[in-house]
mmCIF file of N, CA, C and O in Angstrom:
data_model
loop_
_atom_site.group_PDB
_atom_site.id
_atom_site.type_symbol
_atom_site.label_atom_id
_atom_site.label_comp_id
_atom_site.label_asym_id
_atom_site.label_seq_id
_atom_site.Cartn_x
_atom_site.Cartn_y
_atom_site.Cartn_z
ATOM 1 N N UNK C 693 -9.567 -17.194 -21.395
ATOM 2 C CA UNK C 693 -10.281 -16.345 -22.325
ATOM 3 C C UNK C 693 -9.445 -16.211 -23.602
ATOM 4 O O UNK C 693 -8.215 -16.126 -23.553
ATOM 5 N N UNK C 694 -10.128 -16.144 -24.699
ATOM 6 C CA UNK C 694 -9.468 -15.969 -25.996
ATOM 7 C C UNK C 694 -8.779 -14.604 -26.024
ATOM 8 O O UNK C 694 -9.408 -13.567 -25.805
ATOM 9 N N UNK C 695 -7.472 -14.605 -26.272
ATOM 10 C CA UNK C 695 -6.669 -13.374 -26.254
ATOM 11 C C UNK C 695 -7.210 -12.312 -27.215
ATOM 12 O O UNK C 695 -7.150 -11.123 -26.939
ATOM 13 N N UNK C 696 -7.796 -12.726 -28.330
ATOM 14 C CA UNK C 696 -8.300 -11.755 -29.311
ATOM 15 C C UNK C 696 -9.553 -11.029 -28.811
ATOM 16 O O UNK C 696 -9.902 -9.972 -29.338
ATOM 17 N N UNK C 697 -10.210 -11.558 -27.803
ATOM 18 C CA UNK C 697 -11.423 -10.924 -27.274
ATOM 19 C C UNK C 697 -11.155 -10.027 -26.066
ATOM 20 O O UNK C 697 -12.069 -9.396 -25.554
ATOM 21 N N UNK C 698 -9.932 -9.975 -25.623
ATOM 22 C CA UNK C 698 -9.598 -9.155 -24.456
ATOM 23 C C UNK C 698 -9.618 -7.672 -24.806
ATOM 24 O O UNK C 698 -9.178 -7.269 -25.874
ATOM 25 N N UNK C 699 -10.116 -6.853 -23.869
ATOM 26 C CA UNK C 699 -10.101 -5.397 -24.051
ATOM 27 C C UNK C 699 -8.668 -4.878 -24.005
ATOM 28 O O UNK C 699 -8.308 -3.953 -24.716
ATOM 29 N N UNK C 700 -7.852 -5.473 -23.135
ATOM 30 C CA UNK C 700 -6.436 -5.119 -23.015
ATOM 31 C C UNK C 700 -5.648 -6.413 -23.149
ATOM 32 O O UNK C 700 -5.835 -7.336 -22.356
ATOM 33 N N UNK C 701 -4.763 -6.505 -24.134
ATOM 34 C CA UNK C 701 -3.963 -7.721 -24.281
ATOM 35 C C UNK C 701 -3.105 -7.985 -23.040
ATOM 36 O O UNK C 701 -2.623 -7.043 -22.396
ATOM 37 N N UNK C 702 -2.941 -9.241 -22.698
ATOM 38 C CA UNK C 702 -2.164 -9.622 -21.514
ATOM 39 C C UNK C 702 -0.771 -9.018 -21.559
ATOM 40 O O UNK C 702 -0.287 -8.485 -20.554
ATOM 41 N N UNK C 703 -0.126 -9.064 -22.696
ATOM 42 C CA UNK C 703 1.244 -8.545 -22.796
ATOM 43 C C UNK C 703 1.295 -7.044 -22.507
ATOM 44 O O UNK C 703 2.223 -6.561 -21.853
ATOM 45 N N UNK C 704 0.304 -6.318 -22.965
ATOM 46 C CA UNK C 704 0.264 -4.870 -22.726
ATOM 47 C C UNK C 704 -0.002 -4.581 -21.243
ATOM 48 O O UNK C 704 0.616 -3.695 -20.649
ATOM 49 N N UNK C 705 -0.914 -5.314 -20.640
ATOM 50 C CA UNK C 705 -1.212 -5.144 -19.217
ATOM 51 C C UNK C 705 -0.017 -5.493 -18.352
ATOM 52 O O UNK C 705 0.304 -4.779 -17.399
ATOM 53 N N UNK C 706 0.664 -6.585 -18.699
ATOM 54 C CA UNK C 706 1.847 -7.004 -17.944
ATOM 55 C C UNK C 706 2.965 -5.976 -18.077
ATOM 56 O O UNK C 706 3.641 -5.650 -17.108
ATOM 57 N N UNK C 707 3.148 -5.442 -19.277
ATOM 58 C CA UNK C 707 4.185 -4.432 -19.498
ATOM 59 C C UNK C 707 3.912 -3.178 -18.667
ATOM 60 O O UNK C 707 4.839 -2.598 -18.074
ATOM 61 N N UNK C 708 2.675 -2.754 -18.602
ATOM 62 C CA UNK C 708 2.318 -1.577 -17.815
ATOM 63 C C UNK C 708 2.537 -1.843 -16.320
ATOM 64 O O UNK C 708 3.063 -0.994 -15.600
ATOM 65 N N UNK C 709 2.135 -3.016 -15.869
ATOM 66 C CA UNK C 709 2.346 -3.385 -14.467
ATOM 67 C C UNK C 709 3.840 -3.397 -14.142
ATOM 68 O O UNK C 709 4.252 -2.909 -13.088
ATOM 69 N N UNK C 710 4.645 -3.939 -15.041
ATOM 70 C CA UNK C 710 6.096 -3.970 -14.828
ATOM 71 C C UNK C 710 6.666 -2.556 -14.772
ATOM 72 O O UNK C 710 7.538 -2.260 -13.949
ATOM 73 N N UNK C 711 6.178 -1.679 -15.636
ATOM 74 C CA UNK C 711 6.658 -0.304 -15.688
ATOM 75 C C UNK C 711 6.441 0.417 -14.367
ATOM 76 O O UNK C 711 7.272 1.198 -13.918
ATOM 77 N N UNK C 712 5.308 0.144 -13.718
ATOM 78 C CA UNK C 712 4.977 0.800 -12.458
ATOM 79 C C UNK C 712 5.280 -0.074 -11.247
ATOM 80 O O UNK C 712 4.869 0.244 -10.130
ATOM 81 N N UNK C 713 6.002 -1.176 -11.469
ATOM 82 C CA UNK C 713 6.369 -2.103 -10.388
ATOM 83 C C UNK C 713 5.137 -2.534 -9.589
ATOM 84 O O UNK C 713 5.082 -2.403 -8.366
ATOM 85 N N UNK C 714 4.135 -3.015 -10.320
ATOM 86 C CA UNK C 714 2.884 -3.452 -9.717
ATOM 87 C C UNK C 714 2.601 -4.901 -10.103
ATOM 88 O O UNK C 714 3.183 -5.432 -11.042
ATOM 89 N N UNK C 715 1.687 -5.513 -9.374
ATOM 90 C CA UNK C 715 1.240 -6.859 -9.710
ATOM 91 C C UNK C 715 0.307 -6.792 -10.910
ATOM 92 O O UNK C 715 -0.387 -5.800 -11.107
ATOM 93 N N UNK C 716 0.292 -7.857 -11.678
ATOM 94 C CA UNK C 716 -0.619 -7.930 -12.808
ATOM 95 C C UNK C 716 -1.569 -9.096 -12.598
ATOM 96 O O UNK C 716 -1.156 -10.186 -12.234
ATOM 97 N N UNK C 717 -2.847 -8.839 -12.801
ATOM 98 C CA UNK C 717 -3.868 -9.875 -12.723
ATOM 99 C C UNK C 717 -4.684 -9.838 -14.007
ATOM 100 O O UNK C 717 -5.111 -8.769 -14.427
ATOM 101 N N UNK C 718 -4.907 -11.001 -14.589
ATOM 102 C CA UNK C 718 -5.879 -11.086 -15.664
ATOM 103 C C UNK C 718 -7.237 -11.304 -15.011
ATOM 104 O O UNK C 718 -7.426 -12.274 -14.278
ATOM 105 N N UNK C 719 -8.155 -10.377 -15.194
ATOM 106 C CA UNK C 719 -9.459 -10.491 -14.537
ATOM 107 C C UNK C 719 -10.582 -10.355 -15.558
ATOM 108 O O UNK C 719 -10.390 -9.843 -16.653
ATOM 109 N N UNK C 720 -11.755 -10.838 -15.149
ATOM 110 C CA UNK C 720 -12.953 -10.678 -15.956
ATOM 111 C C UNK C 720 -14.140 -10.506 -15.032
ATOM 112 O O UNK C 720 -14.457 -11.410 -14.241
ATOM 113 N N UNK C 721 -14.770 -9.364 -15.119
ATOM 114 C CA UNK C 721 -15.986 -9.143 -14.341
ATOM 115 C C UNK C 721 -17.125 -9.994 -14.899
ATOM 116 O O UNK C 721 -18.013 -10.429 -14.171
ATOM 117 N N UNK C 722 -17.071 -10.259 -16.192
ATOM 118 C CA UNK C 722 -18.119 -11.038 -16.838
ATOM 119 C C UNK C 722 -18.147 -12.475 -16.312
ATOM 120 O O UNK C 722 -19.215 -13.016 -16.032
ATOM 121 N N UNK C 723 -16.983 -13.081 -16.172
ATOM 122 C CA UNK C 723 -16.924 -14.471 -15.693
ATOM 123 C C UNK C 723 -16.512 -14.566 -14.232
ATOM 124 O O UNK C 723 -16.374 -15.652 -13.693
ATOM 125 N N UNK C 724 -16.283 -13.427 -13.583
ATOM 126 C CA UNK C 724 -15.852 -13.358 -12.186
ATOM 127 C C UNK C 724 -14.471 -13.989 -11.988
ATOM 128 O O UNK C 724 -14.166 -14.509 -10.923
ATOM 129 N N UNK C 725 -13.640 -13.921 -12.999
ATOM 130 C CA UNK C 725 -12.297 -14.481 -12.928
ATOM 131 C C UNK C 725 -11.363 -13.532 -12.182
ATOM 132 O O UNK C 725 -11.150 -12.386 -12.614
ATOM 133 N N UNK C 726 -10.833 -13.971 -11.053
ATOM 134 C CA UNK C 726 -9.839 -13.247 -10.246
ATOM 135 C C UNK C 726 -10.327 -11.931 -9.648
ATOM 136 O O UNK C 726 -9.514 -11.183 -9.094
ATOM 137 N N UNK C 727 -11.604 -11.630 -9.720
ATOM 138 C CA UNK C 727 -12.106 -10.353 -9.187
ATOM 139 C C UNK C 727 -11.889 -10.294 -7.674
ATOM 140 O O UNK C 727 -11.319 -9.323 -7.148
ATOM 141 N N UNK C 728 -12.295 -11.312 -6.962
ATOM 142 C CA UNK C 728 -12.137 -11.328 -5.506
ATOM 143 C C UNK C 728 -10.657 -11.324 -5.122
ATOM 144 O O UNK C 728 -10.250 -10.631 -4.185
ATOM 145 N N UNK C 729 -9.856 -12.071 -5.852
ATOM 146 C CA UNK C 729 -8.423 -12.150 -5.567
ATOM 147 C C UNK C 729 -7.751 -10.784 -5.675
ATOM 148 O O UNK C 729 -6.882 -10.431 -4.879
ATOM 149 N N UNK C 730 -8.162 -10.000 -6.676
ATOM 150 C CA UNK C 730 -7.581 -8.669 -6.853
ATOM 151 C C UNK C 730 -7.917 -7.775 -5.666
ATOM 152 O O UNK C 730 -7.043 -7.085 -5.134
ATOM 153 N N UNK C 731 -9.171 -7.788 -5.226
ATOM 154 C CA UNK C 731 -9.555 -6.952 -4.093
ATOM 155 C C UNK C 731 -8.801 -7.353 -2.829
ATOM 156 O O UNK C 731 -8.322 -6.503 -2.078
ATOM 157 N N UNK C 732 -8.668 -8.662 -2.583
ATOM 158 C CA UNK C 732 -7.927 -9.110 -1.405
ATOM 159 C C UNK C 732 -6.453 -8.748 -1.514
ATOM 160 O O UNK C 732 -5.817 -8.376 -0.525
ATOM 161 N N UNK C 733 -5.896 -8.825 -2.689
ATOM 162 C CA UNK C 733 -4.497 -8.456 -2.892
ATOM 163 C C UNK C 733 -4.281 -6.970 -2.627
ATOM 164 O O UNK C 733 -3.333 -6.580 -1.932
ATOM 165 N N UNK C 734 -5.152 -6.139 -3.170
ATOM 166 C CA UNK C 734 -5.039 -4.690 -2.952
ATOM 167 C C UNK C 734 -5.192 -4.362 -1.468
ATOM 168 O O UNK C 734 -4.416 -3.581 -0.906
ATOM 169 N N UNK C 735 -6.178 -4.969 -0.816
ATOM 170 C CA UNK C 735 -6.397 -4.716 0.610
ATOM 171 C C UNK C 735 -5.189 -5.151 1.432
ATOM 172 O O UNK C 735 -4.760 -4.441 2.355
ATOM 173 N N UNK C 736 -4.614 -6.294 1.100
ATOM 174 C CA UNK C 736 -3.425 -6.770 1.810
ATOM 175 C C UNK C 736 -2.237 -5.838 1.617
ATOM 176 O O UNK C 736 -1.496 -5.561 2.566
ATOM 177 N N UNK C 737 -2.067 -5.341 0.394
ATOM 178 C CA UNK C 737 -0.974 -4.406 0.124
ATOM 179 C C UNK C 737 -1.152 -3.105 0.893
ATOM 180 O O UNK C 737 -0.187 -2.561 1.440
ATOM 181 N N UNK C 738 -2.372 -2.602 0.956
ATOM 182 C CA UNK C 738 -2.653 -1.369 1.698
ATOM 183 C C UNK C 738 -2.389 -1.589 3.187
ATOM 184 O O UNK C 738 -1.747 -0.768 3.849
ATOM 185 N N UNK C 739 -2.849 -2.708 3.693
ATOM 186 C CA UNK C 739 -2.643 -3.021 5.114
ATOM 187 C C UNK C 739 -1.152 -3.096 5.426
ATOM 188 O O UNK C 739 -0.694 -2.553 6.436
ATOM 189 N N UNK C 740 -0.390 -3.751 4.568
ATOM 190 C CA UNK C 740 1.052 -3.878 4.789
ATOM 191 C C UNK C 740 1.743 -2.527 4.713
ATOM 192 O O UNK C 740 2.600 -2.202 5.522
ATOM 193 N N UNK C 741 1.350 -1.708 3.748
ATOM 194 C CA UNK C 741 1.952 -0.385 3.599
ATOM 195 C C UNK C 741 1.665 0.475 4.826
ATOM 196 O O UNK C 741 2.536 1.192 5.307
ATOM 197 N N UNK C 742 0.445 0.407 5.353
ATOM 198 C CA UNK C 742 0.105 1.169 6.555
ATOM 199 C C UNK C 742 0.897 0.672 7.760
ATOM 200 O O UNK C 742 1.367 1.471 8.566
ATOM 201 N N UNK C 743 1.065 -0.642 7.877
ATOM 202 C CA UNK C 743 1.836 -1.198 8.983
ATOM 203 C C UNK C 743 3.297 -0.771 8.878
ATOM 204 O O UNK C 743 3.918 -0.416 9.886
ATOM 205 N N UNK C 744 3.847 -0.771 7.677
ATOM 206 C CA UNK C 744 5.230 -0.336 7.475
ATOM 207 C C UNK C 744 5.393 1.139 7.811
ATOM 208 O O UNK C 744 6.365 1.536 8.435
ATOM 209 N N UNK C 745 4.431 1.946 7.421
ATOM 210 C CA UNK C 745 4.484 3.381 7.686
ATOM 211 C C UNK C 745 4.373 3.657 9.178
ATOM 212 O O UNK C 745 5.110 4.469 9.718
ATOM 213 N N UNK C 746 3.474 2.955 9.864
ATOM 214 C CA UNK C 746 3.283 3.156 11.296
ATOM 215 C C UNK C 746 4.534 2.797 12.082
ATOM 216 O O UNK C 746 4.859 3.446 13.067
ATOM 217 N N UNK C 747 5.246 1.765 11.662
ATOM 218 C CA UNK C 747 6.425 1.349 12.408
ATOM 219 C C UNK C 747 7.608 2.282 12.180
ATOM 220 O O UNK C 747 8.514 2.349 12.990
ATOM 221 N N UNK C 748 7.611 3.032 11.088
ATOM 222 C CA UNK C 748 8.714 3.938 10.784
ATOM 223 C C UNK C 748 8.541 5.303 11.433
ATOM 224 O O UNK C 748 9.502 6.005 11.677
ATOM 225 N N UNK C 749 7.316 5.685 11.707
ATOM 226 C CA UNK C 749 7.039 7.014 12.241
ATOM 227 C C UNK C 749 7.213 6.997 13.750
ATOM 228 O O UNK C 749 6.623 6.185 14.446
ATOM 229 N N UNK C 750 8.045 7.894 14.229
ATOM 230 C CA UNK C 750 8.208 8.012 15.668
ATOM 231 C C UNK C 750 7.103 8.912 16.204
ATOM 232 O O UNK C 750 6.746 9.899 15.562
ATOM 233 N N UNK C 751 6.578 8.568 17.352
ATOM 234 C CA UNK C 751 5.498 9.394 17.895
ATOM 235 C C UNK C 751 5.993 10.807 18.189
ATOM 236 O O UNK C 751 7.086 11.002 18.707
ATOM 237 N N UNK C 752 5.207 11.769 17.812
ATOM 238 C CA UNK C 752 5.531 13.160 18.081
ATOM 239 C C UNK C 752 4.704 13.599 19.277
ATOM 240 O O UNK C 752 3.487 13.686 19.192
ATOM 241 N N UNK C 753 5.383 13.827 20.382
ATOM 242 C CA UNK C 753 4.673 14.211 21.592
ATOM 243 C C UNK C 753 5.210 15.546 22.094
ATOM 244 O O UNK C 753 6.358 15.909 21.860
ATOM 245 N N UNK C 754 4.360 16.240 22.786
ATOM 246 C CA UNK C 754 4.729 17.493 23.426
ATOM 247 C C UNK C 754 4.524 17.297 24.917
ATOM 248 O O UNK C 754 3.447 16.910 25.361
ATOM 249 N N UNK C 755 5.582 17.543 25.669
ATOM 250 C CA UNK C 755 5.486 17.389 27.117
ATOM 251 C C UNK C 755 5.086 18.728 27.717
ATOM 252 O O UNK C 755 5.757 19.737 27.518
ATOM 253 N N UNK C 756 4.001 18.712 28.444
ATOM 254 C CA UNK C 756 3.472 19.926 29.048
ATOM 255 C C UNK C 756 3.732 19.872 30.545
ATOM 256 O O UNK C 756 3.587 18.827 31.178
ATOM 257 N N UNK C 757 4.120 21.020 31.107
ATOM 258 C CA UNK C 757 4.356 21.160 32.549
ATOM 259 C C UNK C 757 5.484 20.273 33.056
ATOM 260 O O UNK C 757 5.461 19.801 34.178
ATOM 261 N N UNK C 758 6.482 20.036 32.226
ATOM 262 C CA UNK C 758 7.667 19.318 32.671
ATOM 263 C C UNK C 758 8.854 20.217 32.415
ATOM 264 O O UNK C 758 9.001 20.772 31.328
ATOM 265 N N UNK C 759 9.721 20.370 33.420
ATOM 266 C CA UNK C 759 10.868 21.273 33.233
ATOM 267 C C UNK C 759 11.809 20.765 32.167
ATOM 268 O O UNK C 759 11.955 19.558 31.975
ATOM 269 N N UNK C 760 12.430 21.694 31.493
ATOM 270 C CA UNK C 760 13.435 21.377 30.483
ATOM 271 C C UNK C 760 14.652 20.815 31.237
ATOM 272 O O UNK C 760 15.198 21.477 32.094
ATOM 273 N N UNK C 761 15.066 19.605 30.900
ATOM 274 C CA UNK C 761 16.160 18.963 31.627
ATOM 275 C C UNK C 761 17.462 19.738 31.517
ATOM 276 O O UNK C 761 18.188 19.869 32.471
ATOM 277 N N UNK C 762 17.777 20.273 30.354
ATOM 278 C CA UNK C 762 19.018 21.029 30.178
ATOM 279 C C UNK C 762 18.969 22.339 30.952
ATOM 280 O O UNK C 762 19.935 22.728 31.596
ATOM 281 N N UNK C 763 17.839 23.017 30.880
ATOM 282 C CA UNK C 763 17.699 24.300 31.557
ATOM 283 C C UNK C 763 17.585 24.160 33.062
ATOM 284 O O UNK C 763 18.080 24.971 33.817
ATOM 285 N N UNK C 764 16.974 23.097 33.539
ATOM 286 C CA UNK C 764 16.769 22.890 34.967
ATOM 287 C C UNK C 764 18.077 22.575 35.683
ATOM 288 O O UNK C 764 18.251 22.889 36.848
ATOM 289 N N UNK C 765 19.042 21.974 35.008
ATOM 290 C CA UNK C 765 20.299 21.598 35.639
ATOM 291 C C UNK C 765 21.101 22.822 36.039
ATOM 292 O O UNK C 765 21.822 22.812 37.022
ATOM 293 N N UNK C 766 20.985 23.895 35.279
ATOM 294 C CA UNK C 766 21.764 25.103 35.572
ATOM 295 C C UNK C 766 21.099 26.030 36.559
ATOM 296 O O UNK C 766 21.705 27.002 36.989
ATOM 297 N N UNK C 767 19.898 25.753 36.991
ATOM 298 C CA UNK C 767 19.178 26.635 37.905
ATOM 299 C C UNK C 767 19.412 26.197 39.354
ATOM 300 O O UNK C 767 19.503 25.020 39.650
ATOM 301 N N UNK C 768 19.457 27.163 40.233
ATOM 302 C CA UNK C 768 19.544 26.865 41.665
ATOM 303 C C UNK C 768 18.281 27.345 42.332
ATOM 304 O O UNK C 768 17.705 28.358 41.954
ATOM 305 N N UNK C 769 17.873 26.640 43.360
ATOM 306 C CA UNK C 769 16.655 26.993 44.076
ATOM 307 C C UNK C 769 16.977 27.605 45.385
ATOM 308 O O UNK C 769 17.882 27.343 46.056
#
């Protein structure tokens, strides 16, 4: 596409993407340039971020009706 006809100049878009540590895509809804690629890229990034988050979080569980191991050791029956 002719750079003078762009709504946002490539250099300005790239600079903004760099500032926020994001990917930059030149897209056009009019010509369908890179539209599908952007959606797949965003979906892949979200999927990866969720997978990374899930692997870092330890499951939080509450044990019900189980004696406290520290407290049970000191008790006599």
